[in-house]
mmCIF file of C-alpha atoms in Angstrom:
data_model
loop_
_atom_site.group_PDB
_atom_site.id
_atom_site.type_symbol
_atom_site.label_atom_id
_atom_site.label_comp_id
_atom_site.label_asym_id
_atom_site.label_seq_id
_atom_site.Cartn_x
_atom_site.Cartn_y
_atom_site.Cartn_z
ATOM 1 C CA UNK A 1 48.823 221.317 87.148
ATOM 2 C CA UNK A 2 50.008 222.331 90.622
ATOM 3 C CA UNK A 3 50.778 218.658 91.381
ATOM 4 C CA UNK A 4 52.752 218.325 88.132
ATOM 5 C CA UNK A 5 50.602 215.516 86.754
ATOM 6 C CA UNK A 6 48.758 217.454 84.044
ATOM 7 C CA UNK A 7 49.482 216.175 80.519
ATOM 8 C CA UNK A 8 48.515 218.424 77.641
ATOM 9 C CA UNK A 9 46.530 216.909 74.756
ATOM 10 C CA UNK A 10 46.920 220.010 72.608
ATOM 11 C CA UNK A 11 49.488 218.670 70.150
ATOM 12 C CA UNK A 12 47.767 215.290 69.774
ATOM 13 C CA UNK A 13 44.512 217.109 69.091
ATOM 14 C CA UNK A 14 46.194 219.410 66.593
ATOM 15 C CA UNK A 15 48.444 217.085 64.552
ATOM 16 C CA UNK A 16 46.719 214.952 61.937
ATOM 17 C CA UNK A 17 47.521 211.313 61.252
ATOM 18 C CA UNK A 18 48.809 212.305 57.810
ATOM 19 C CA UNK A 19 51.122 214.969 59.236
ATOM 20 C CA UNK A 20 52.464 212.488 61.772
ATOM 21 C CA UNK A 21 53.139 209.945 59.010
ATOM 22 C CA UNK A 22 55.055 212.542 57.024
ATOM 23 C CA UNK A 23 57.210 213.433 60.025
ATOM 24 C CA UNK A 24 57.692 209.737 60.846
ATOM 25 C CA UNK A 25 59.025 208.873 57.377
ATOM 26 C CA UNK A 26 61.397 211.846 57.588
ATOM 27 C CA UNK A 27 62.754 211.285 61.100
ATOM 28 C CA UNK A 28 62.160 207.641 62.057
ATOM 29 C CA UNK A 29 62.075 205.497 58.915
ATOM 30 C CA UNK A 30 65.636 206.411 57.803
ATOM 31 C CA UNK A 31 66.944 204.921 61.071
ATOM 32 C CA UNK A 32 65.531 201.518 60.243
ATOM 33 C CA UNK A 33 67.567 198.887 58.486
ATOM 34 C CA UNK A 34 66.459 197.523 55.135
ATOM 35 C CA UNK A 35 62.831 198.633 55.364
ATOM 36 C CA UNK A 36 62.890 202.341 54.525
ATOM 37 C CA UNK A 37 61.657 202.069 50.933
ATOM 38 C CA UNK A 38 58.819 199.647 51.682
ATOM 39 C CA UNK A 39 57.775 201.498 54.807
ATOM 40 C CA UNK A 40 57.762 204.829 52.987
ATOM 41 C CA UNK A 41 55.502 203.290 50.360
ATOM 42 C CA UNK A 42 53.048 202.076 53.018
ATOM 43 C CA UNK A 43 53.086 205.446 54.752
ATOM 44 C CA UNK A 44 52.400 207.164 51.419
ATOM 45 C CA UNK A 45 49.324 204.991 50.863
ATOM 46 C CA UNK A 46 48.062 205.699 54.385
ATOM 47 C CA UNK A 47 48.479 209.430 53.851
ATOM 48 C CA UNK A 48 46.014 209.168 50.960
ATOM 49 C CA UNK A 49 43.433 207.459 53.172
ATOM 50 C CA UNK A 50 40.587 209.519 54.718
ATOM 51 C CA UNK A 51 41.970 208.588 58.134
ATOM 52 C CA UNK A 52 44.969 210.810 57.387
ATOM 53 C CA UNK A 53 42.758 213.894 57.790
ATOM 54 C CA UNK A 54 41.805 212.953 61.353
ATOM 55 C CA UNK A 55 43.757 214.194 64.347
ATOM 56 C CA UNK A 56 45.820 211.642 66.236
ATOM 57 C CA UNK A 57 43.757 212.067 69.400
ATOM 58 C CA UNK A 58 40.523 211.273 67.545
ATOM 59 C CA UNK A 59 41.635 207.873 66.184
ATOM 60 C CA UNK A 60 40.154 204.939 68.059
ATOM 61 C CA UNK A 61 40.494 201.178 67.969
ATOM 62 C CA UNK A 62 37.285 200.981 65.932
ATOM 63 C CA UNK A 63 38.936 203.087 63.223
ATOM 64 C CA UNK A 64 41.876 200.683 63.023
ATOM 65 C CA UNK A 65 39.513 197.701 62.926
ATOM 66 C CA UNK A 66 37.677 199.347 60.014
ATOM 67 C CA UNK A 67 41.002 199.901 58.258
ATOM 68 C CA UNK A 68 41.845 196.205 58.648
ATOM 69 C CA UNK A 69 38.541 195.206 57.057
ATOM 70 C CA UNK A 70 39.179 197.618 54.194
ATOM 71 C CA UNK A 71 42.655 196.228 53.557
ATOM 72 C CA UNK A 72 41.268 192.705 53.635
ATOM 73 C CA UNK A 73 38.614 193.664 51.077
ATOM 74 C CA UNK A 74 41.405 194.896 48.793
ATOM 75 C CA UNK A 75 42.948 191.425 48.887
ATOM 76 C CA UNK A 76 45.928 192.143 51.145
ATOM 77 C CA UNK A 77 47.300 189.131 52.993
ATOM 78 C CA UNK A 78 47.694 188.788 56.727
ATOM 79 C CA UNK A 79 51.385 189.601 56.715
ATOM 80 C CA UNK A 80 50.926 192.744 54.629
ATOM 81 C CA UNK A 81 48.183 193.969 56.967
ATOM 82 C CA UNK A 82 50.329 193.244 60.012
ATOM 83 C CA UNK A 83 53.109 195.384 58.522
ATOM 84 C CA UNK A 84 50.680 198.301 58.148
ATOM 85 C CA UNK A 85 49.593 197.841 61.756
ATOM 86 C CA UNK A 86 53.197 197.688 62.966
ATOM 87 C CA UNK A 87 53.865 200.988 61.221
ATOM 88 C CA UNK A 88 50.809 202.658 62.777
ATOM 89 C CA UNK A 89 51.506 201.224 66.228
ATOM 90 C CA UNK A 90 55.123 202.376 66.217
ATOM 91 C CA UNK A 91 54.039 205.802 64.987
ATOM 92 C CA UNK A 92 51.795 206.230 68.036
ATOM 93 C CA UNK A 93 54.566 204.941 70.295
ATOM 94 C CA UNK A 94 56.996 207.487 68.887
ATOM 95 C CA UNK A 95 54.409 210.227 69.354
ATOM 96 C CA UNK A 96 54.212 209.319 73.041
ATOM 97 C CA UNK A 97 57.885 208.686 73.763
ATOM 98 C CA UNK A 98 59.741 211.082 71.476
ATOM 99 C CA UNK A 99 57.338 213.783 70.378
ATOM 100 C CA UNK A 100 55.894 214.750 73.735
ATOM 101 C CA UNK A 101 52.318 213.435 73.350
ATOM 102 C CA UNK A 102 52.172 211.470 76.604
ATOM 103 C CA UNK A 103 48.378 211.595 76.726
ATOM 104 C CA UNK A 104 47.992 209.782 73.409
ATOM 105 C CA UNK A 105 46.799 206.169 73.524
ATOM 106 C CA UNK A 106 47.792 203.574 70.939
ATOM 107 C CA UNK A 107 44.626 202.412 69.118
ATOM 108 C CA UNK A 108 46.407 199.402 67.581
ATOM 109 C CA UNK A 109 46.820 197.923 71.051
ATOM 110 C CA UNK A 110 43.044 197.943 71.494
ATOM 111 C CA UNK A 111 42.189 195.650 68.590
ATOM 112 C CA UNK A 112 42.940 192.070 67.639
ATOM 113 C CA UNK A 113 45.526 191.809 64.894
ATOM 114 C CA UNK A 114 45.296 189.241 62.110
ATOM 115 C CA UNK A 115 47.111 186.035 62.973
ATOM 116 C CA UNK A 116 50.625 185.767 61.500
ATOM 117 C CA UNK A 117 50.829 184.029 58.160
ATOM 118 C CA UNK A 118 52.220 180.498 58.369
ATOM 119 C CA UNK A 119 55.960 180.347 57.662
ATOM 120 C CA UNK A 120 56.901 179.604 54.090
ATOM 121 C CA UNK A 121 58.026 176.072 53.338
ATOM 122 C CA UNK A 122 58.970 176.641 49.704
ATOM 123 C CA UNK A 123 61.963 174.650 48.509
ATOM 124 C CA UNK A 124 63.398 174.218 45.046
ATOM 125 C CA UNK A 125 62.010 171.195 43.276
ATOM 126 C CA UNK A 126 63.476 168.940 40.537
ATOM 127 C CA UNK A 127 65.096 171.194 37.913
ATOM 128 C CA UNK A 128 64.062 174.607 39.322
ATOM 129 C CA UNK A 129 67.579 175.520 40.455
ATOM 130 C CA UNK A 130 69.028 174.949 36.998
ATOM 131 C CA UNK A 131 66.134 176.745 35.345
ATOM 132 C CA UNK A 132 66.700 179.772 37.564
ATOM 133 C CA UNK A 133 70.392 179.845 36.736
ATOM 134 C CA UNK A 134 69.726 179.475 33.013
ATOM 135 C CA UNK A 135 67.149 182.278 33.153
ATOM 136 C CA UNK A 136 69.627 184.630 34.844
ATOM 137 C CA UNK A 137 70.868 186.303 31.671
ATOM 138 C CA UNK A 138 72.966 188.618 33.846
ATOM 139 C CA UNK A 139 76.135 186.698 34.889
ATOM 140 C CA UNK A 140 76.224 188.644 38.140
ATOM 141 C CA UNK A 141 72.715 187.484 39.052
ATOM 142 C CA UNK A 142 73.653 183.880 38.363
ATOM 143 C CA UNK A 143 76.662 184.294 40.658
ATOM 144 C CA UNK A 144 74.399 185.827 43.328
ATOM 145 C CA UNK A 145 71.968 182.892 43.100
ATOM 146 C CA UNK A 146 74.760 180.316 43.345
ATOM 147 C CA UNK A 147 76.365 182.166 46.275
ATOM 148 C CA UNK A 148 73.025 182.414 48.109
ATOM 149 C CA UNK A 149 72.395 178.681 47.718
ATOM 150 C CA UNK A 150 75.897 177.922 48.979
ATOM 151 C CA UNK A 151 75.890 180.242 52.009
ATOM 152 C CA UNK A 152 72.247 180.991 52.976
ATOM 153 C CA UNK A 153 73.155 184.693 52.863
ATOM 154 C CA UNK A 154 70.421 187.313 52.641
ATOM 155 C CA UNK A 155 70.264 189.580 49.604
ATOM 156 C CA UNK A 156 71.341 192.571 51.709
ATOM 157 C CA UNK A 157 74.396 190.702 52.978
ATOM 158 C CA UNK A 158 75.303 189.648 49.442
ATOM 159 C CA UNK A 159 74.815 193.145 48.052
ATOM 160 C CA UNK A 160 77.052 194.726 50.713
ATOM 161 C CA UNK A 161 79.845 192.124 50.576
ATOM 162 C CA UNK A 162 83.240 193.621 49.713
ATOM 163 C CA UNK A 163 86.481 191.943 48.684
ATOM 164 C CA UNK A 164 88.141 193.380 51.789
ATOM 165 C CA UNK A 165 85.870 191.101 53.833
ATOM 166 C CA UNK A 166 86.687 187.942 51.843
ATOM 167 C CA UNK A 167 89.642 185.698 52.696
ATOM 168 C CA UNK A 168 89.967 183.042 50.009
ATOM 169 C CA UNK A 169 92.977 181.453 51.713
ATOM 170 C CA UNK A 170 91.152 180.948 54.993
ATOM 171 C CA UNK A 171 87.892 180.262 53.128
ATOM 172 C CA UNK A 172 85.880 182.793 55.097
ATOM 173 C CA UNK A 173 83.740 185.833 54.401
ATOM 174 C CA UNK A 174 82.688 188.519 56.854
ATOM 175 C CA UNK A 175 79.237 190.068 56.541
ATOM 176 C CA UNK A 176 79.601 193.512 58.067
ATOM 177 C CA UNK A 177 76.071 194.643 57.151
ATOM 178 C CA UNK A 178 73.584 192.159 58.616
ATOM 179 C CA UNK A 179 69.892 192.244 59.504
ATOM 180 C CA UNK A 180 70.626 192.273 63.255
ATOM 181 C CA UNK A 181 73.523 194.750 62.942
ATOM 182 C CA UNK A 182 75.880 192.092 64.287
ATOM 183 C CA UNK A 183 78.741 191.305 61.870
ATOM 184 C CA UNK A 184 79.487 187.623 61.456
ATOM 185 C CA UNK A 185 82.130 185.569 59.707
ATOM 186 C CA UNK A 186 81.050 182.452 57.832
ATOM 187 C CA UNK A 187 82.953 179.521 56.343
ATOM 188 C CA UNK A 188 82.857 179.410 52.559
ATOM 189 C CA UNK A 189 81.785 176.039 51.110
ATOM 190 C CA UNK A 190 83.512 174.880 47.904
ATOM 191 C CA UNK A 191 80.572 176.092 45.775
ATOM 192 C CA UNK A 192 80.861 179.595 47.242
ATOM 193 C CA UNK A 193 84.634 179.629 46.717
ATOM 194 C CA UNK A 194 84.120 178.630 43.093
ATOM 195 C CA UNK A 195 81.719 181.550 42.604
ATOM 196 C CA UNK A 196 84.066 184.074 44.187
ATOM 197 C CA UNK A 197 87.128 182.883 42.272
ATOM 198 C CA UNK A 198 85.247 183.211 38.998
ATOM 199 C CA UNK A 199 84.313 186.856 39.584
ATOM 200 C CA UNK A 200 86.391 189.741 38.230
ATOM 201 C CA UNK A 201 87.543 192.320 40.741
ATOM 202 C CA UNK A 202 85.676 195.630 40.671
ATOM 203 C CA UNK A 203 87.258 199.039 41.161
ATOM 204 C CA UNK A 204 84.731 199.952 43.871
ATOM 205 C CA UNK A 205 85.685 196.878 45.914
ATOM 206 C CA UNK A 206 82.208 195.355 45.907
ATOM 207 C CA UNK A 207 82.044 191.635 45.184
ATOM 208 C CA UNK A 208 78.839 191.355 43.192
ATOM 209 C CA UNK A 209 78.177 194.948 42.150
ATOM 210 C CA UNK A 210 74.407 194.740 42.638
ATOM 211 C CA UNK A 211 72.209 196.576 45.128
ATOM 212 C CA UNK A 212 69.545 194.783 47.140
ATOM 213 C CA UNK A 213 66.836 196.303 44.973
ATOM 214 C CA UNK A 214 68.660 195.297 41.779
ATOM 215 C CA UNK A 215 68.946 191.720 43.017
ATOM 216 C CA UNK A 216 65.237 191.544 43.803
ATOM 217 C CA UNK A 217 64.170 193.010 40.453
ATOM 218 C CA UNK A 218 66.537 190.831 38.430
ATOM 219 C CA UNK A 219 65.472 187.735 40.362
ATOM 220 C CA UNK A 220 61.793 188.386 39.666
ATOM 221 C CA UNK A 221 62.493 188.721 35.949
ATOM 222 C CA UNK A 222 64.538 185.517 35.945
ATOM 223 C CA UNK A 223 61.746 183.729 37.800
ATOM 224 C CA UNK A 224 59.271 184.834 35.141
ATOM 225 C CA UNK A 225 61.538 183.707 32.307
ATOM 226 C CA UNK A 226 62.031 180.362 34.041
ATOM 227 C CA UNK A 227 58.251 180.063 34.494
ATOM 228 C CA UNK A 228 58.626 179.162 38.155
ATOM 229 C CA UNK A 229 55.717 180.020 40.433
ATOM 230 C CA UNK A 230 55.730 181.209 44.033
ATOM 231 C CA UNK A 231 59.474 181.507 44.569
ATOM 232 C CA UNK A 232 61.127 184.448 46.320
ATOM 233 C CA UNK A 233 64.809 185.240 46.648
ATOM 234 C CA UNK A 234 64.587 184.658 50.400
ATOM 235 C CA UNK A 235 63.497 181.090 49.664
ATOM 236 C CA UNK A 236 67.078 180.442 48.528
ATOM 237 C CA UNK A 237 68.155 181.051 52.122
ATOM 238 C CA UNK A 238 65.522 178.563 53.223
ATOM 239 C CA UNK A 239 66.795 176.030 50.680
ATOM 240 C CA UNK A 240 70.440 176.506 51.645
ATOM 241 C CA UNK A 241 69.690 176.147 55.360
ATOM 242 C CA UNK A 242 67.792 172.921 54.785
ATOM 243 C CA UNK A 243 70.692 171.584 52.717
ATOM 244 C CA UNK A 244 73.095 172.296 55.584
ATOM 245 C CA UNK A 245 71.032 170.075 57.864
ATOM 246 C CA UNK A 246 70.711 167.405 55.191
ATOM 247 C CA UNK A 247 74.504 167.431 54.900
ATOM 248 C CA UNK A 248 74.707 166.515 58.588
ATOM 249 C CA UNK A 249 75.729 169.849 60.143
ATOM 250 C CA UNK A 250 74.735 170.398 63.761
ATOM 251 C CA UNK A 251 72.328 173.106 64.887
ATOM 252 C CA UNK A 252 75.222 175.109 66.330
ATOM 253 C CA UNK A 253 77.200 175.016 63.092
ATOM 254 C CA UNK A 254 74.223 175.929 60.940
ATOM 255 C CA UNK A 255 73.379 178.810 63.255
ATOM 256 C CA UNK A 256 76.981 180.041 63.019
ATOM 257 C CA UNK A 257 76.600 180.220 59.244
ATOM 258 C CA UNK A 258 73.087 181.635 58.990
ATOM 259 C CA UNK A 259 73.232 183.976 61.978
ATOM 260 C CA UNK A 260 70.061 182.703 63.650
ATOM 261 C CA UNK A 261 69.984 183.259 67.398
ATOM 262 C CA UNK A 262 67.739 180.429 68.524
ATOM 263 C CA UNK A 263 66.648 176.983 67.383
ATOM 264 C CA UNK A 264 63.056 178.251 67.178
ATOM 265 C CA UNK A 265 64.111 180.892 64.646
ATOM 266 C CA UNK A 266 66.215 178.415 62.712
ATOM 267 C CA UNK A 267 63.467 175.815 62.594
ATOM 268 C CA UNK A 268 61.323 178.070 60.393
ATOM 269 C CA UNK A 269 63.790 177.617 57.567
ATOM 270 C CA UNK A 270 64.319 173.903 57.996
ATOM 271 C CA UNK A 271 62.040 171.563 56.100
ATOM 272 C CA UNK A 272 63.626 168.257 55.099
ATOM 273 C CA UNK A 273 61.770 166.535 52.303
ATOM 274 C CA UNK A 274 59.683 163.586 53.479
ATOM 275 C CA UNK A 275 60.945 161.434 50.630
ATOM 276 C CA UNK A 276 64.574 162.126 51.633
ATOM 277 C CA UNK A 277 63.847 161.080 55.221
ATOM 278 C CA UNK A 278 62.121 157.929 53.950
ATOM 279 C CA UNK A 279 65.168 156.973 51.873
ATOM 280 C CA UNK A 280 67.460 157.565 54.847
ATOM 281 C CA UNK A 281 65.302 155.370 57.064
ATOM 282 C CA UNK A 282 65.227 152.657 54.397
ATOM 283 C CA UNK A 283 69.005 152.730 54.131
ATOM 284 C CA UNK A 284 69.359 152.229 57.892
ATOM 285 C CA UNK A 285 66.773 149.439 58.048
#
């Protein structure tokens, strides 16, 4: 203490994991973009776990490893488990860096995490696009689907798009609310222009008038009505990006539209069909 190197463990030994989770979802989660609802749900489930009664200082790597095995036994996939671990790991980091518990170690860093799930390669097949559109009994959802396939926009970007950010004369749209918090302006393909010109103007200035959550819920219902398996709304971004490459756009131009920072990130969404490549090779032979 005289040397100024003493670090008190009192608060880490007093605060429980459950109490820390409650404080985290109140102070930290609201700062995060697009994940607050899902993260709050995960934190709520963890607060019901017996581990929530333990103090932060008492939690070890073995406890986290046991939690992983328990989540696996419940049927959770690798990505879902990794999201739980990311939440716990960041909680301990915040405890150390922002809440004055410098003595606290991060137990997540002591264990081996499940390997990341392989990137999705799901693309629309045969008549699935038309079936999705036909199953969208809400005209706004159909417009959202068509716009997503034309622009590769995320659901959050579509939900937040306002008419003030659309220039039909210049054929551009500006996404002010993006995943990386970096606004970007994209060119509007003819299909996207057709969608926008067909929409009535809303008093509130929003283009589509649907929240991110409303888009996700409506899309799931349309998917069920269309009887299409294993398709997520984000797969439309994957499909649109692949179509850009198939249309002959360069990596730089596709990245300017989609907002990806590197080719490695962009490659995850790019899966040309083998049969299309075969036809192209045959045509050049």
